[in-house]
Amino acid sequence: MSPPRTPYPWWRSAVVYQVYPRSFADGNGDGIGDIAGLRKRLPYLADLGIDAVWINPWYPSPMKDAGYDVADYRDIEPLFGTLAEAEALLQEAHALGLRVLLDIVPNHCSDQHVWFQQALKAAPGSPERDRFIFRPGKGAHGEIPPNDWISEFGGPAWSRTTGPDGQPGDWYLRIFAPEQPDFNWDNPEVLAEFEKTLRFWFDRGVDGFRIDVAHGLVKASGLPDVGPRTLPAHADANHPHWDLPGVHAIYRAWRKVADSYDDPRIFVAEAWVHPGDRLARYVRSDELHTAFNFDYLVAPWRAEQLRASINGTLAAHAEVGAPPTWVLSNHDVAREVSRYARPQTTAPLRWLDDLLGQPADFALGLQRARAAALLMLALPGGAYIYQGEELGLPEVEDLPDAVLQDPMFEQTGRTSRGRDGCRVPIPWEGAQPHFGFSPPTSAPPWLPQPANWAALSVSAQSRVEGSTLDLYRKALQLRRSDIGLGGYGLQWLPSPEGALVFTRGSGFVCMVNVSAEPLALPAGAKLLLNSGTLDAQGRVPADTAVWLHTS
Ligand code: NOJ
């Protein structure tokens, strides 16, 4: 069976499951997830009812940033397997009706990439160096970085080279880790090289790409200082290295590559930009197909903020005719069960660091996360599910310092706990770690799993009425059926403060009680699915969502 051909493009309403390969399933017993493990678990994904998988970077990498430091864009990291295994996976996924998206990392590569190694050996001003952003330092001896830009992982965004004579030389820009030099997208060789990479994978049947740091590729000419700014970077229209207009020409070129295939390939942008109309520019009809809506991800569990985010997103996307893309979590943010377990003030909650020290009610967090899943899956457009979300996994907040691997931890002088807490290998079955993540006698998982995850495993929740996995399966099944979830709009229905109630298509109604008094179901409504128990009067209590059919 090949992926279904629908009359409208599949990606406009697809549910995509994010596979973080090192934490999904370990096939060879080294404690690190791999392609062999993923291939074994493909039937699970098909059964879940998703349309596609997105696989985080699986290319050869020194793993200084969990694979986002790519040494070779057209091969497979040996820890994960081989190119032949990747090709087999593509075929098997397609045979199960699943599309496959990869992750392309165009802002930077690994310092071990052949181009960067050549650049280090070449002289200042050489064509090899022009593929990256090298500059002399300031100060009497060039000892001060060329400008004031700050790395996303902490500290200056520049690293200094050492010449063959052992003397310090020019600096190179790296917005993330020192081992992740930024490409110079003003150099046409860079575009040509990435187009070659896109075609390499498209020719092997890959259905699309998630674009890492899609808003970061172009830097302001002259690399001016950021200086004192009042707006956060993602909301600053004049920032010197985020969301510059030049990025759009790159995506118009990429779109042509994608559209040159018979069954056109698609892109989803990781672009932390704000507000919605700036995000919408990435999904104009000749650019990218979709872009993650992170405003929604960081919105606290408060009805007015959720409603505002939904309305803003729908309006901005409607302007350009693109579908919105909803997401509750990914490998970079604290899991939503733990975010929603905290007091929901108006401040966005994103990192584990935003949560630590705040009182937590994890049962409440899970209840809200389940309601949030039904809300997200009822909205028009596409949605992404991060592995383990369908199991209701919480963030692992107490990983010992010694096991932390995210470069954020060391680069911030250990002031940030980083993102490892949402990357812990997922539990499949059994009473104790490794919970079926690896074959029976294997090395321990690369990050330790909490001993109390047995009840959250796939096998513990499979076919168990009311489990979170059961809720996701049913929601995805209903979403694929003819329950009136068609069309790209929604219509709000009158509801009390603290509630979100809308209808879509013909007769479908989603009611979400965020914090209101219990909500009565409309007369004659048929209950399709509920995220939690209704009260004795059959009403929807706070932190609960229902899907209904009304005639
Ligand atoms: C965003 C990725 O999702 C994150 O994991 C990575 O550290 C940065 N981009 C840098 O590539």
XYZ file of C-alpha atoms in Angstrom, residues 184-404:
221
model
C 27.430 32.209 4.653
C 24.192 32.206 2.647
C 25.408 35.176 0.602
C 27.683 32.672 -1.136
C 25.786 30.948 -3.994
C 27.822 27.759 -3.490
C 25.902 27.226 -0.240
C 22.509 27.296 -1.955
C 23.755 24.961 -4.694
C 25.092 22.513 -2.109
C 21.821 22.424 -0.184
C 19.798 21.945 -3.347
C 21.982 18.942 -4.068
C 21.206 17.586 -0.613
C 17.457 18.112 -1.031
C 17.534 16.222 -4.316
C 19.681 13.447 -2.843
C 16.943 12.612 -0.319
C 13.958 13.439 -2.531
C 15.374 11.031 -5.118
C 15.296 8.342 -2.416
C 11.610 8.950 -1.765
C 11.743 11.351 1.189
C 8.469 13.289 1.281
C 9.725 16.514 2.787
C 11.865 18.332 5.313
C 11.540 20.172 8.557
C 13.867 23.161 8.239
C 15.988 23.832 11.299
C 16.334 27.499 12.352
C 14.555 28.522 9.141
C 14.537 32.174 10.212
C 18.277 32.399 10.835
C 20.117 31.788 7.586
C 20.633 35.373 6.424
C 22.618 37.893 8.468
C 22.418 41.686 8.131
C 25.103 43.072 5.904
C 28.071 44.376 7.860
C 27.038 42.217 10.854
C 25.956 45.176 13.011
C 25.798 44.854 16.786
C 22.489 43.734 18.291
C 22.931 46.518 20.853
C 20.458 47.238 23.621
C 17.016 46.090 22.491
C 13.749 45.984 24.331
C 11.927 43.385 22.241
C 12.669 39.656 22.493
C 14.532 38.503 19.365
C 11.594 36.541 17.954
C 9.421 39.677 17.940
C 12.001 42.168 16.683
C 11.533 43.072 13.023
C 14.981 44.704 12.816
C 17.107 42.074 14.447
C 20.470 41.623 12.634
C 20.341 37.831 12.419
C 16.762 36.641 12.843
C 14.013 36.734 10.250
C 15.729 38.887 7.637
C 13.810 39.325 4.369
C 16.606 37.563 2.438
C 15.580 34.147 3.793
C 12.493 34.156 1.588
C 14.464 34.028 -1.673
C 16.133 30.842 -0.409
C 12.778 29.197 0.262
C 11.403 30.232 -3.099
C 14.354 28.410 -4.667
C 13.784 25.346 -2.456
C 10.099 25.297 -3.331
C 11.028 24.983 -6.997
C 13.121 21.930 -6.183
C 10.250 20.363 -4.203
C 7.736 21.113 -6.937
C 9.935 19.583 -9.621
C 8.915 16.109 -8.382
C 5.808 14.381 -9.704
C 4.446 13.842 -6.224
C 5.529 17.228 -4.829
C 7.567 17.267 -1.658
C 6.889 19.540 1.311
C 8.591 21.690 3.930
C 7.785 22.727 7.478
C 9.656 25.687 8.947
C 11.067 25.885 12.431
C 10.884 29.672 12.664
C 10.586 31.292 16.069
C 9.133 34.555 14.786
C 6.336 36.723 16.059
C 3.661 37.921 15.415
C 1.650 35.587 13.203
C 1.817 37.688 10.051
C 5.607 37.425 10.047
C 5.352 33.670 10.355
C 2.808 33.632 7.539
C 5.385 35.124 5.187
C 7.229 31.782 5.280
C 4.163 29.985 3.931
C 3.265 32.217 1.002
C 2.228 30.114 -1.958
C 5.665 30.079 -3.622
C 7.603 29.433 -0.394
C 7.284 26.787 2.297
C 4.155 24.704 2.775
C 3.821 24.891 6.545
C 5.442 26.450 9.619
C 5.204 25.433 13.270
C 3.072 27.764 15.312
C 5.180 28.220 18.442
C 3.046 31.013 19.893
C 0.452 28.336 20.473
C 2.988 25.932 21.967
C 4.115 28.405 24.626
C 0.640 29.750 25.369
C -0.363 28.973 28.950
C -3.503 26.942 29.617
C -5.743 30.004 29.733
C -8.803 30.297 27.558
C -8.257 33.858 26.387
C -4.637 33.314 25.412
C -5.444 30.090 23.585
C -8.343 31.725 21.774
C -6.213 34.734 20.808
C -3.451 32.481 19.509
C -5.914 30.384 17.491
C -7.636 33.447 16.011
C -4.378 35.233 15.224
C -2.945 32.156 13.555
C -6.041 31.422 11.491
C -6.272 35.025 10.296
C -2.581 35.328 9.404
C -2.544 32.016 7.537
C -5.801 32.752 5.731
C -4.168 35.891 4.282
C -1.671 33.723 2.420
C -3.893 30.678 1.857
C -1.757 28.341 3.976
C -2.927 25.866 6.618
C -1.788 26.443 10.213
C 0.413 23.880 11.961
C -0.289 23.180 15.632
C 2.224 21.680 18.019
C 2.257 21.136 21.779
C 5.813 19.952 22.294
C 9.037 18.851 20.658
C 12.606 17.888 21.577
C 13.482 21.487 22.539
C 10.785 22.370 25.069
C 9.547 21.015 28.393
C 6.811 18.413 27.899
C 3.297 19.818 28.161
C 2.197 17.572 31.047
C 4.827 19.318 33.167
C 4.158 22.790 31.750
C 0.445 22.494 32.454
C 1.147 21.074 35.931
C 2.392 24.533 36.937
C 0.404 27.648 37.824
C -0.716 29.119 34.491
C 0.191 32.784 34.697
C 0.250 34.845 31.515
C 4.016 34.289 31.067
C 4.963 31.774 28.377
C 6.325 28.444 29.639
C 8.931 26.905 27.382
C 12.018 25.515 29.071
C 12.417 23.222 32.036
C 14.136 26.220 33.671
C 10.801 28.101 33.480
C 9.175 25.336 35.538
C 11.680 24.451 38.212
C 10.858 25.792 41.644
C 7.177 26.237 40.846
C 4.576 24.066 42.600
C 3.443 21.163 40.416
C 0.312 19.030 40.216
C 1.156 16.371 37.639
C -2.271 14.714 37.656
C -3.724 18.095 36.721
C -0.976 18.575 34.136
C -1.912 15.285 32.476
C -5.609 16.108 32.579
C -4.940 19.422 30.851
C -2.543 17.838 28.347
C -5.254 15.358 27.335
C -7.757 18.172 26.875
C -5.131 20.142 24.934
C -4.645 17.164 22.611
C -8.343 17.091 21.722
C -8.293 20.851 21.200
C -5.240 20.692 18.930
C -6.527 17.762 16.897
C -9.857 19.506 16.317
C -8.319 22.680 14.885
C -8.138 23.285 11.135
C -4.763 22.556 9.532
C -1.998 20.114 10.464
C -0.665 18.955 13.815
C 2.571 17.470 15.119
C 2.814 14.947 17.945
C 6.158 14.549 19.699
C 7.001 10.943 20.571
C 5.765 10.053 24.033
C 3.110 12.780 23.980
C 0.577 10.057 23.138
C 1.672 8.282 26.335
C 1.276 11.384 28.512
C 4.965 11.378 29.426
C 6.056 14.176 31.758
C 9.369 16.033 31.559
C 12.119 14.231 33.492
C 13.106 17.042 35.817
C 15.678 15.347 38.021
C 18.295 13.981 35.631
C 21.629 14.028 37.463
C 24.204 16.566 36.240
C 26.540 13.744 35.223
C 24.195 12.427 32.515
C 23.188 15.756 30.948
